[in-house]
Coordinates of C-alpha atoms in Angstrom, one line a residue:
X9 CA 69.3 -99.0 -10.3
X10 CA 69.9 -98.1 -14.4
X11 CA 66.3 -95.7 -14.5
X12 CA 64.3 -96.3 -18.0
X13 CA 63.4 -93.6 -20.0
X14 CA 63.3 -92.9 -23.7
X15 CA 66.7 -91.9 -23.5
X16 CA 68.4 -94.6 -21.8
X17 CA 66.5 -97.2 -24.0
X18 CA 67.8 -95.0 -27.2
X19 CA 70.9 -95.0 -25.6
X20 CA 71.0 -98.8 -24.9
X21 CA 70.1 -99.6 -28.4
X22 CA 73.0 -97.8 -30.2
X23 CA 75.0 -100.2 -27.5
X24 CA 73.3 -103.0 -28.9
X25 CA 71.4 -103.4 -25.7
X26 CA 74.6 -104.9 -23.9
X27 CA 74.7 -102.5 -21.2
X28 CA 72.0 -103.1 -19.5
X29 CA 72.6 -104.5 -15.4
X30 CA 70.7 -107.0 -13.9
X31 CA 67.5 -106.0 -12.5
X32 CA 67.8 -106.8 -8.5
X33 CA 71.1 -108.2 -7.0
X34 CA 71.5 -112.2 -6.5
X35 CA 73.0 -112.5 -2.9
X36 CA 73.4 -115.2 -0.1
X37 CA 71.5 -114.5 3.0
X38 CA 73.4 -112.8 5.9
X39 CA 73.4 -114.5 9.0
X40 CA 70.7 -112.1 10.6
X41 CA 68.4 -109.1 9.3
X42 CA 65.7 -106.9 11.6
X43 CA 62.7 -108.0 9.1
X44 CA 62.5 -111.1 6.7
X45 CA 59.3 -111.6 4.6
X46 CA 58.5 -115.2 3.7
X47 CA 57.1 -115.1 0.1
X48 CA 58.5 -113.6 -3.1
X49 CA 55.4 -112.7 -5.2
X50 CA 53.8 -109.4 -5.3
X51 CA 52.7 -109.0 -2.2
X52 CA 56.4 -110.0 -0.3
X53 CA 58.3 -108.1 -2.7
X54 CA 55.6 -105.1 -2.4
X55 CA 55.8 -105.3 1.7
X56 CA 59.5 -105.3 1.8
X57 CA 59.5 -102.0 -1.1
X58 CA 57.5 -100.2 1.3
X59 CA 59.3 -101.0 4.4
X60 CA 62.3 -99.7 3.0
X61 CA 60.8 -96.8 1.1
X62 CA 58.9 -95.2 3.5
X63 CA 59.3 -96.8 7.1
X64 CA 63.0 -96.2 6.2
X65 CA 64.1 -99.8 7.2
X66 CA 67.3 -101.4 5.7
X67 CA 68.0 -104.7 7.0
X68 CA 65.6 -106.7 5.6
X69 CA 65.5 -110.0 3.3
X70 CA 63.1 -111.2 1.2
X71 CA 63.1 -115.1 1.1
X72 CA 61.5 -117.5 -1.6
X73 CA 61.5 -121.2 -2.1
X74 CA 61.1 -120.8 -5.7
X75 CA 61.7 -118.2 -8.0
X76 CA 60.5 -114.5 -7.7
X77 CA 56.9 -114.7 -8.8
X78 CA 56.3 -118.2 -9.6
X79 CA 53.5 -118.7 -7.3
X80 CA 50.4 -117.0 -7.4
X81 CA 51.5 -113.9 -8.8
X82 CA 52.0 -115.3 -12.2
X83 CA 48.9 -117.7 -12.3
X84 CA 46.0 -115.4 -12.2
X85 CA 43.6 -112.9 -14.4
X86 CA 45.0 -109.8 -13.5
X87 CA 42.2 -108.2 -13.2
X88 CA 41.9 -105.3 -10.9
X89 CA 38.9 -103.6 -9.4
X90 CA 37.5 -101.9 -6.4
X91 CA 34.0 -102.1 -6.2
X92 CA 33.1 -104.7 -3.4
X93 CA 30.3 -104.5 -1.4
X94 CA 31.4 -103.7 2.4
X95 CA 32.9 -100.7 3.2
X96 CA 35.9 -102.5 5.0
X97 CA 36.2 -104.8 1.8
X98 CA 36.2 -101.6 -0.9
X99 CA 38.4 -99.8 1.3
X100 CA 40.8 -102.0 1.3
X101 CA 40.6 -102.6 -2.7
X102 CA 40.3 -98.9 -3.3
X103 CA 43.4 -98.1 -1.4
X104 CA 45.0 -100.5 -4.1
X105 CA 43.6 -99.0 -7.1
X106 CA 44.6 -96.1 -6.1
X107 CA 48.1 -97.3 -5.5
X108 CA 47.9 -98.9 -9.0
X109 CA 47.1 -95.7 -10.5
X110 CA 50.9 -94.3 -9.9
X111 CA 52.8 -97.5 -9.3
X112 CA 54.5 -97.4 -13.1
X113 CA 56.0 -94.3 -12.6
X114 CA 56.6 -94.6 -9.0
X115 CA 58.3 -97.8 -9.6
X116 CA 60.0 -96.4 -12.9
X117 CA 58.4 -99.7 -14.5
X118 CA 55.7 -100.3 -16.5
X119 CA 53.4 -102.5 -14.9
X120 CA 50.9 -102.0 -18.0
X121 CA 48.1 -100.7 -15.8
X122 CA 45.3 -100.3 -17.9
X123 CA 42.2 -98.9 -16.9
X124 CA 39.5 -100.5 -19.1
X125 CA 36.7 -100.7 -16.9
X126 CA 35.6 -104.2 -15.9
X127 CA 31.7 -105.2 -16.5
X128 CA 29.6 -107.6 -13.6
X129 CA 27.0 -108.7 -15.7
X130 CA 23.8 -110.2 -14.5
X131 CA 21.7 -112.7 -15.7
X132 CA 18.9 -113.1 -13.2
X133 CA 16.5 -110.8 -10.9
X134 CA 18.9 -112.0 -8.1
X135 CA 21.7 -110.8 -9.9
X136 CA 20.3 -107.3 -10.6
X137 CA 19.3 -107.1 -7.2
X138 CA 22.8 -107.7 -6.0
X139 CA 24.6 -105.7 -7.7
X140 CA 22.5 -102.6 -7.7
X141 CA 23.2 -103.0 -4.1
X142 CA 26.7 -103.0 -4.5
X143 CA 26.4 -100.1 -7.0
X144 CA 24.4 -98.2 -4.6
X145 CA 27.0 -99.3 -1.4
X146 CA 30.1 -98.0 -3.9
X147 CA 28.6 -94.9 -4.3
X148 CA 28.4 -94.2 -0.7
X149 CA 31.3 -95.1 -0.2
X150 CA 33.0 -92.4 -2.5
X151 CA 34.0 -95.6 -5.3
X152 CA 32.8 -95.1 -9.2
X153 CA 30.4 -98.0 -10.1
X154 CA 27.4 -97.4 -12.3
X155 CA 24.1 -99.5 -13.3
X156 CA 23.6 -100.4 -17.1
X157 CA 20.6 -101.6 -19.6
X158 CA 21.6 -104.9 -21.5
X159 CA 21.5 -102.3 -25.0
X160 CA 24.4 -99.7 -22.9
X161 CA 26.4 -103.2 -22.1
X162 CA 26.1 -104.1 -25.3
X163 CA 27.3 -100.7 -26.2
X164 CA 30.5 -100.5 -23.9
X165 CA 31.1 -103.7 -24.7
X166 CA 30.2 -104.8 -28.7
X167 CA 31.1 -108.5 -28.6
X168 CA 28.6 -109.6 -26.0
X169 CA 25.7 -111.4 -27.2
X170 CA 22.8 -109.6 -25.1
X171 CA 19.9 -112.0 -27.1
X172 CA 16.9 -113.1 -24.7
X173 CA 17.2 -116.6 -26.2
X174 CA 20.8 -117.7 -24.6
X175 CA 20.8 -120.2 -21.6
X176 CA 21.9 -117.0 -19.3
X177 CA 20.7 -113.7 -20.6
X178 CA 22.0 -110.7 -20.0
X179 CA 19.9 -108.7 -18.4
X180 CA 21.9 -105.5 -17.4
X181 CA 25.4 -105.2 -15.7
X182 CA 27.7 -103.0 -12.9
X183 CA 30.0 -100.8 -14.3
X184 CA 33.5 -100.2 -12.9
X185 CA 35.6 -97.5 -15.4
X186 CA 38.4 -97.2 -13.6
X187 CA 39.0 -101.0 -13.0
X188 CA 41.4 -102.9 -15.4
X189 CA 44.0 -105.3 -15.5
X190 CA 48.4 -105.1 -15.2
X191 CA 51.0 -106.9 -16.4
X192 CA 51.6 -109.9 -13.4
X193 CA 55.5 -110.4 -13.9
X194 CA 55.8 -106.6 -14.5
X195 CA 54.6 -106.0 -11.0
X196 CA 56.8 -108.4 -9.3
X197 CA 59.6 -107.4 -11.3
X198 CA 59.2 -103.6 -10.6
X199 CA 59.2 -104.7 -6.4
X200 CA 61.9 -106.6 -7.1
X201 CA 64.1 -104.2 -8.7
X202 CA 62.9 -101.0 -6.6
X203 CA 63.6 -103.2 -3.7
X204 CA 66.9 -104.2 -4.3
X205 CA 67.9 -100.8 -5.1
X206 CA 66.8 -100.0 -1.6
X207 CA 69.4 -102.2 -0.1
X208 CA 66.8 -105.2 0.4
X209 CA 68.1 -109.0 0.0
X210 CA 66.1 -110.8 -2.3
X211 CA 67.2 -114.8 -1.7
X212 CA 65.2 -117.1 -4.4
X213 CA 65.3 -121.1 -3.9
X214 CA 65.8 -120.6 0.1
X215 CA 62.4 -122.3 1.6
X216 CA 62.2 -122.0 5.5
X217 CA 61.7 -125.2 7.3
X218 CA 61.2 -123.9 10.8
X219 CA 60.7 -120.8 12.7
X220 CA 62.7 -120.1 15.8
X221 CA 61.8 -118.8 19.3
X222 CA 62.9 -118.0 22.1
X223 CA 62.0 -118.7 25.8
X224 CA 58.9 -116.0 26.0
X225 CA 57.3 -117.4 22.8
X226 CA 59.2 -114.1 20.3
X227 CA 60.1 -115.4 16.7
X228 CA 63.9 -115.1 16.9
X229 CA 65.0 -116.5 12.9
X230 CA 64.0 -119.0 10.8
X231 CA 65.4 -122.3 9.5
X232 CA 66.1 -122.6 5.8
X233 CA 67.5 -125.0 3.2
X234 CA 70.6 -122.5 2.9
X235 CA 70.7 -122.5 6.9
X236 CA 69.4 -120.5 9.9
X237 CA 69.1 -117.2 9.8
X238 CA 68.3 -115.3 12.4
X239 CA 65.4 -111.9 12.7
X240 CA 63.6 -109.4 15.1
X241 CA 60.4 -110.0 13.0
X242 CA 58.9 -112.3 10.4
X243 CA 56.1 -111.1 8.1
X244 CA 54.8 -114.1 6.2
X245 CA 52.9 -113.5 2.7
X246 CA 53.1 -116.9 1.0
X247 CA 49.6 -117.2 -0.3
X248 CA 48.3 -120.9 0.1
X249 CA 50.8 -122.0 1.8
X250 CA 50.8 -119.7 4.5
X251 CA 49.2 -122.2 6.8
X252 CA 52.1 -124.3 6.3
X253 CA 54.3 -121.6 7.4
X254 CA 52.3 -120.3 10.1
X255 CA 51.9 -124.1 11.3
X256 CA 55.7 -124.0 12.2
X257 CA 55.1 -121.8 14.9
X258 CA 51.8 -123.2 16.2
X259 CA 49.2 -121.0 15.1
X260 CA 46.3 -122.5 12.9
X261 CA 44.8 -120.7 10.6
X262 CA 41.4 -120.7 9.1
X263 CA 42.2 -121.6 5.5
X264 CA 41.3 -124.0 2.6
X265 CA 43.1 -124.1 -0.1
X266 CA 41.7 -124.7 -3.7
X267 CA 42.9 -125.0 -7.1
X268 CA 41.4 -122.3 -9.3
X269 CA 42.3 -122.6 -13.3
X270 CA 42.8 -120.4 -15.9
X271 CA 43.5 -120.3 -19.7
X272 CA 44.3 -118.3 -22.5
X273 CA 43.4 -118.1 -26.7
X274 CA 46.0 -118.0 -29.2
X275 CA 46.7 -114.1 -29.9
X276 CA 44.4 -112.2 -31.9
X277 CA 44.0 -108.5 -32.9
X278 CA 42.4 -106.6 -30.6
X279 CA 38.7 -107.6 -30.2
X280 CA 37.6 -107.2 -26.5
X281 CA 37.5 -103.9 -25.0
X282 CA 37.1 -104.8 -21.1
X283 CA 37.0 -106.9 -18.7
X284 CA 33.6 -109.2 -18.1
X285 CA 32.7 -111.4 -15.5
X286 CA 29.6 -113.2 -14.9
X287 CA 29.5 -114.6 -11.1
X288 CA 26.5 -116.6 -12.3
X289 CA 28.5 -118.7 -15.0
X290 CA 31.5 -118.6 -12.9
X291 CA 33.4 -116.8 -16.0
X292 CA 35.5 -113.9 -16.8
X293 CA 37.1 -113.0 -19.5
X294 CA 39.4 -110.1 -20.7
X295 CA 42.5 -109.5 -23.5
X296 CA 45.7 -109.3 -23.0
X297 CA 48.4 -106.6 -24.5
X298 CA 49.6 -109.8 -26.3
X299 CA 45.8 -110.4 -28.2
X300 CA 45.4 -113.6 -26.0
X301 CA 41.5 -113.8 -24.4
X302 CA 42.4 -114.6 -20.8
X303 CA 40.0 -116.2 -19.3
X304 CA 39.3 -117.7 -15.9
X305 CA 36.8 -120.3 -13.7
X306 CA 35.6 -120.6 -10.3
X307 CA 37.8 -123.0 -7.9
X308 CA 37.6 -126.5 -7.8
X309 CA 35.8 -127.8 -5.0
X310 CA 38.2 -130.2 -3.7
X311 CA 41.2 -129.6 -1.5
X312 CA 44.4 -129.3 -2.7
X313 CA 47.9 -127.8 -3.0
X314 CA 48.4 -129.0 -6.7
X315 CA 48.7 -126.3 -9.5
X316 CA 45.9 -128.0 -11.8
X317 CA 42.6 -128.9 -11.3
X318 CA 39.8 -130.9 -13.2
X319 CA 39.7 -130.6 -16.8
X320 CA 35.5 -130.2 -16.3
X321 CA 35.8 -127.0 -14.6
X322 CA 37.0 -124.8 -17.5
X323 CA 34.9 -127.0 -19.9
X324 CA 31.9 -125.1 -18.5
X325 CA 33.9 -121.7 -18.5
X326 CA 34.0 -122.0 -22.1
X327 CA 30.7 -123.5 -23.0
X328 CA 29.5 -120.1 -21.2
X329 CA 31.8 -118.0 -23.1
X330 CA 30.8 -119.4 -26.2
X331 CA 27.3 -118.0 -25.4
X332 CA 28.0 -114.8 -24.0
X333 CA 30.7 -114.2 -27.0
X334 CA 30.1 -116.8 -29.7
X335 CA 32.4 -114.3 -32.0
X336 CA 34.9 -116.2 -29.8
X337 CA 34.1 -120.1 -30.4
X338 CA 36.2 -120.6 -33.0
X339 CA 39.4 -119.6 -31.1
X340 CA 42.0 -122.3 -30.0
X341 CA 43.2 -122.4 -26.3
X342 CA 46.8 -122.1 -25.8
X343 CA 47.6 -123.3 -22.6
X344 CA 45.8 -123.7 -19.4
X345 CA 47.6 -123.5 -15.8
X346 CA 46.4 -123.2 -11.9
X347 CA 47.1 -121.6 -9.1
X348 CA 46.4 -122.3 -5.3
X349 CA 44.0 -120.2 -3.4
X350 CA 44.0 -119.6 -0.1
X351 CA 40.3 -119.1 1.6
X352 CA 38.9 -118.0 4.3
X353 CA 35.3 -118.8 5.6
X354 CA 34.1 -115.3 4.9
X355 CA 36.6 -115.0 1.3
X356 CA 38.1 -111.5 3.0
X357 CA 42.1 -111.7 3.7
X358 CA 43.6 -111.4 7.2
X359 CA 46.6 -108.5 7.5
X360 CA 47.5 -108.8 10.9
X361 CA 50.2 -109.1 14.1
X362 CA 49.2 -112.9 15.1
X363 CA 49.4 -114.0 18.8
X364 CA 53.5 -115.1 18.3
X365 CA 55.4 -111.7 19.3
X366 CA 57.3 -110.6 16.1
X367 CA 55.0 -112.9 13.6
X368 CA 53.2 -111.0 11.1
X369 CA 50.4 -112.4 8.3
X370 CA 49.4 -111.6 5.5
X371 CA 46.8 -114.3 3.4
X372 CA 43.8 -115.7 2.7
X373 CA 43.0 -113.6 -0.4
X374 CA 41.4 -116.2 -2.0
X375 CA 41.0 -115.1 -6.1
X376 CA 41.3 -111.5 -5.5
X377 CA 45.0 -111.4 -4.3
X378 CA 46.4 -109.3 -7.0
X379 CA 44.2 -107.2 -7.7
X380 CA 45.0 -105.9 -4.1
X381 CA 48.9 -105.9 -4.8
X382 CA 50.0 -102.5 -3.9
X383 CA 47.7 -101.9 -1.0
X384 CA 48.2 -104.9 0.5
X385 CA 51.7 -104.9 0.5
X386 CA 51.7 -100.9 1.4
X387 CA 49.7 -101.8 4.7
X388 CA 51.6 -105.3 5.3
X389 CA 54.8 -102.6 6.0
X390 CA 52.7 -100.7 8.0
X391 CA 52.0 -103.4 10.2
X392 CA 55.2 -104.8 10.3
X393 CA 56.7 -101.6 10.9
X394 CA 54.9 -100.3 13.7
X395 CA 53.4 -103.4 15.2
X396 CA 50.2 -102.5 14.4
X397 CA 47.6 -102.1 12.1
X398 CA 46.9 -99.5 9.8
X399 CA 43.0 -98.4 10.1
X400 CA 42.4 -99.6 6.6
X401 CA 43.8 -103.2 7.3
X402 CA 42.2 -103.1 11.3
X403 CA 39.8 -105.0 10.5
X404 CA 40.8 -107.9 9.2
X405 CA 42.6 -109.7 11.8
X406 CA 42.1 -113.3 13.2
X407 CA 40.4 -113.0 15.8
X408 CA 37.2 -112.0 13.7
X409 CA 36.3 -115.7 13.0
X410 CA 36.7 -116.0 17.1
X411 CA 34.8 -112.7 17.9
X412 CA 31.6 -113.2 14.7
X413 CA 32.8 -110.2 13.3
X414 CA 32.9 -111.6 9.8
X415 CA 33.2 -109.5 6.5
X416 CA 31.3 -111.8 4.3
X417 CA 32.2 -111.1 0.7
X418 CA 31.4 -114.9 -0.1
X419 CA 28.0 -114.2 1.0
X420 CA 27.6 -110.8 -0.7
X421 CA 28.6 -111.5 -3.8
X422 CA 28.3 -115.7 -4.2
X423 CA 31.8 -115.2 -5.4
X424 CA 35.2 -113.7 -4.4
X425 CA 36.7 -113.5 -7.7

């Protein structure tokens, strides 16, 4: 792997930027491999970077129907933050911040990790009651989050309109400093590459059909569109369509899958210091390196594995955007896209060993997948590795929406964003 640095880019440019290598190896897939991992966003790439890197394994192949990040990875916000209300819940996230926090240099890649701070602003008494709470719950658990009046909002965050007289006033907000938003391709990219350079397979446009087993139930391979290949264990990390996966071997997960939209302004200088989102108005908004608002909606409500979604949903994004910033009404949208979500009844993931020997999952994270990236994919490997869970990721098996032991973000938060 060619390492960047000041020096090698200097270098590179005197060469006219012509010696520069590709950034993971293009392979076929080998007729078997100890570990394959179904999915090649974030977390898939992420999973089998740690399984090499610190579990030590070699044999392993990373298989996507697509291309490397074209999924979910590459059709979200990008925000990242920590600061959920149950301890299992900001665990888990915090684990990932903190991952975040090194991943550029440990990847020798610049994500663009930028720690901003991201604002929950609340417009009602039921707002401030609930996030006060999850201030107050954040604090206990060791996790930075902080209470502010509508004036020190305003304050942190100039362009918001804190007048009594809008539709949804703001009347204060939660505080998270050390939350912010990467780069989405960067991170995949920086798996990818660190990956690659660790001896893993990374096979694009190879989607698996089937999963094979053998007599006592264990996965033994999978089927694919470039042919069987064969496995001692399957992790599988394919976002919304993990049901479709998991389906192959007979287990039925607890999923729905939603379209959930975003959009983004033509590029401006910069103008918006942090990330905001209102729960309330189903909005959030930040800017991007490039000057472009990025801004994002709540699901549809309809089922679906399409990559779009009603042209009403982000109508009302913006009508409430236009009230909490109306600096920003006379922008022009870009583009708009969507992404698939994949939600569980309580909106908290499942990492987990299933009930198929050598079957591992990794899903339903709903709108908050990437902001979990790194310490997802960290205890995915663990999991995998081991064949068993790490005490961070314990708890969020499948057998909780059996057993009623539900961590209910959805009901602590009226939104998993």
């Amino acid at each position: 792997m060619q390492k960047f640095s000041a020096f090698s880019l200097a270098r590179q440019a005197v060469g006219r930027h012509l010696g520069w290598r590709p950034q993971w190896r293009s392979v076929a897939p080998k007729p078997s491999y100890d570990i394959i991992i179904v999915g090649g966003g974030g977390h898939g790439l992420g999973a089998a970077y740690y399984l090499a890197k610190q579990h030590g394994l070699r044999n392993i192949a990373v298989v996507e129907r697509g291309w490397l990040a074209g999924g979910n990875t590459a059709r979200n916000t990008t925000i990242i933050r920590s600061n959920y209300l149950f301890e299992q819940s900001s665990s888990y996230y915090e684990h990932a911040l903190k991952l975040w926090e090194g991943l550029s240099e440990e990847l020798n890649y610049n994500v663009m990790f930028s720690q901003r701070g991201c604002l929950m602003v609340a417009h009602t008494v039921h707002d401030v009651q609930v996030f006060k709470r999850h201030v107050y719950a954040n604090r206990l658990n060791g996790i930075d989050n902080e209470w502010l009046t509508p004036e020190e909002t305003k304050a942190f965050c100039p362009p918001l309109n804190i007048s009594p007289n809008i539709r949804y006033p703001v009347l204060g907000a939660a505080l998270q400093r050390r939350a912010g938003t990467a780069r989405h391709d960067a991170v995949a990219w920086g798996f990818a590459r660190a990956a690659s350079d660790l001896g893993v397979d990374i096979i694009e446009n190879c989607e698996v059909t089937g999963i094979d087993r053998d007599p006592s139930g264990k996965v033994t391979g999978v089927q694919t569109t470039r042919g069987p290949i064969r496995a001692g264990k399957l992790g599988v990390s394919a976002a919304g369509h993990s049901s479709v996966v998991l389906a192959m071997a007979g287990i039925r997960l607890p999923l729905q899958v939603n379209p959930l939209q975003a959009l983004v302004s033509e590029p401006v200088k910069p103008a918006f210091p942090c990330v905001v989102m209102s729960n309330t108005i189903h909005a959030y908004i930040s800017q991007s390196d490039k000057g472009e608002m990025v801004i994002g909606a709540g699901t549809d409500s309809y089922v679906s594995y399409t990559q779009r979604g009603g042209l009403h949903i982000p109508a009302h994004t913006l009508e409430a955007i236009c009230e909490l910033v109306p600096d920003f009404r006379r922008l022009r949208m870009l583009r708009s896209w969507g992404g698939i979500t994949d939600n569980t009844p309580d909106r908290s993931p499942i990492t987990a060993k299933t009930s198929v020997p050598g079957l591992y999952v990794n899903c339903g994270w709903g709108t908050g997948g990437f902001k979990a990236t790194p310490g997802a994919a960290n205890l995915f490997a663990w999991t995998i590795a081991r064949d068993e869970p790490h005490p961070i990721n314990a708890p969020f098996t499948i057998e909780r929406f059996r057993d009623g032991t539900l961590i209910d973000e959805a009901a602590a938060a009226a939104v998993a964003h």
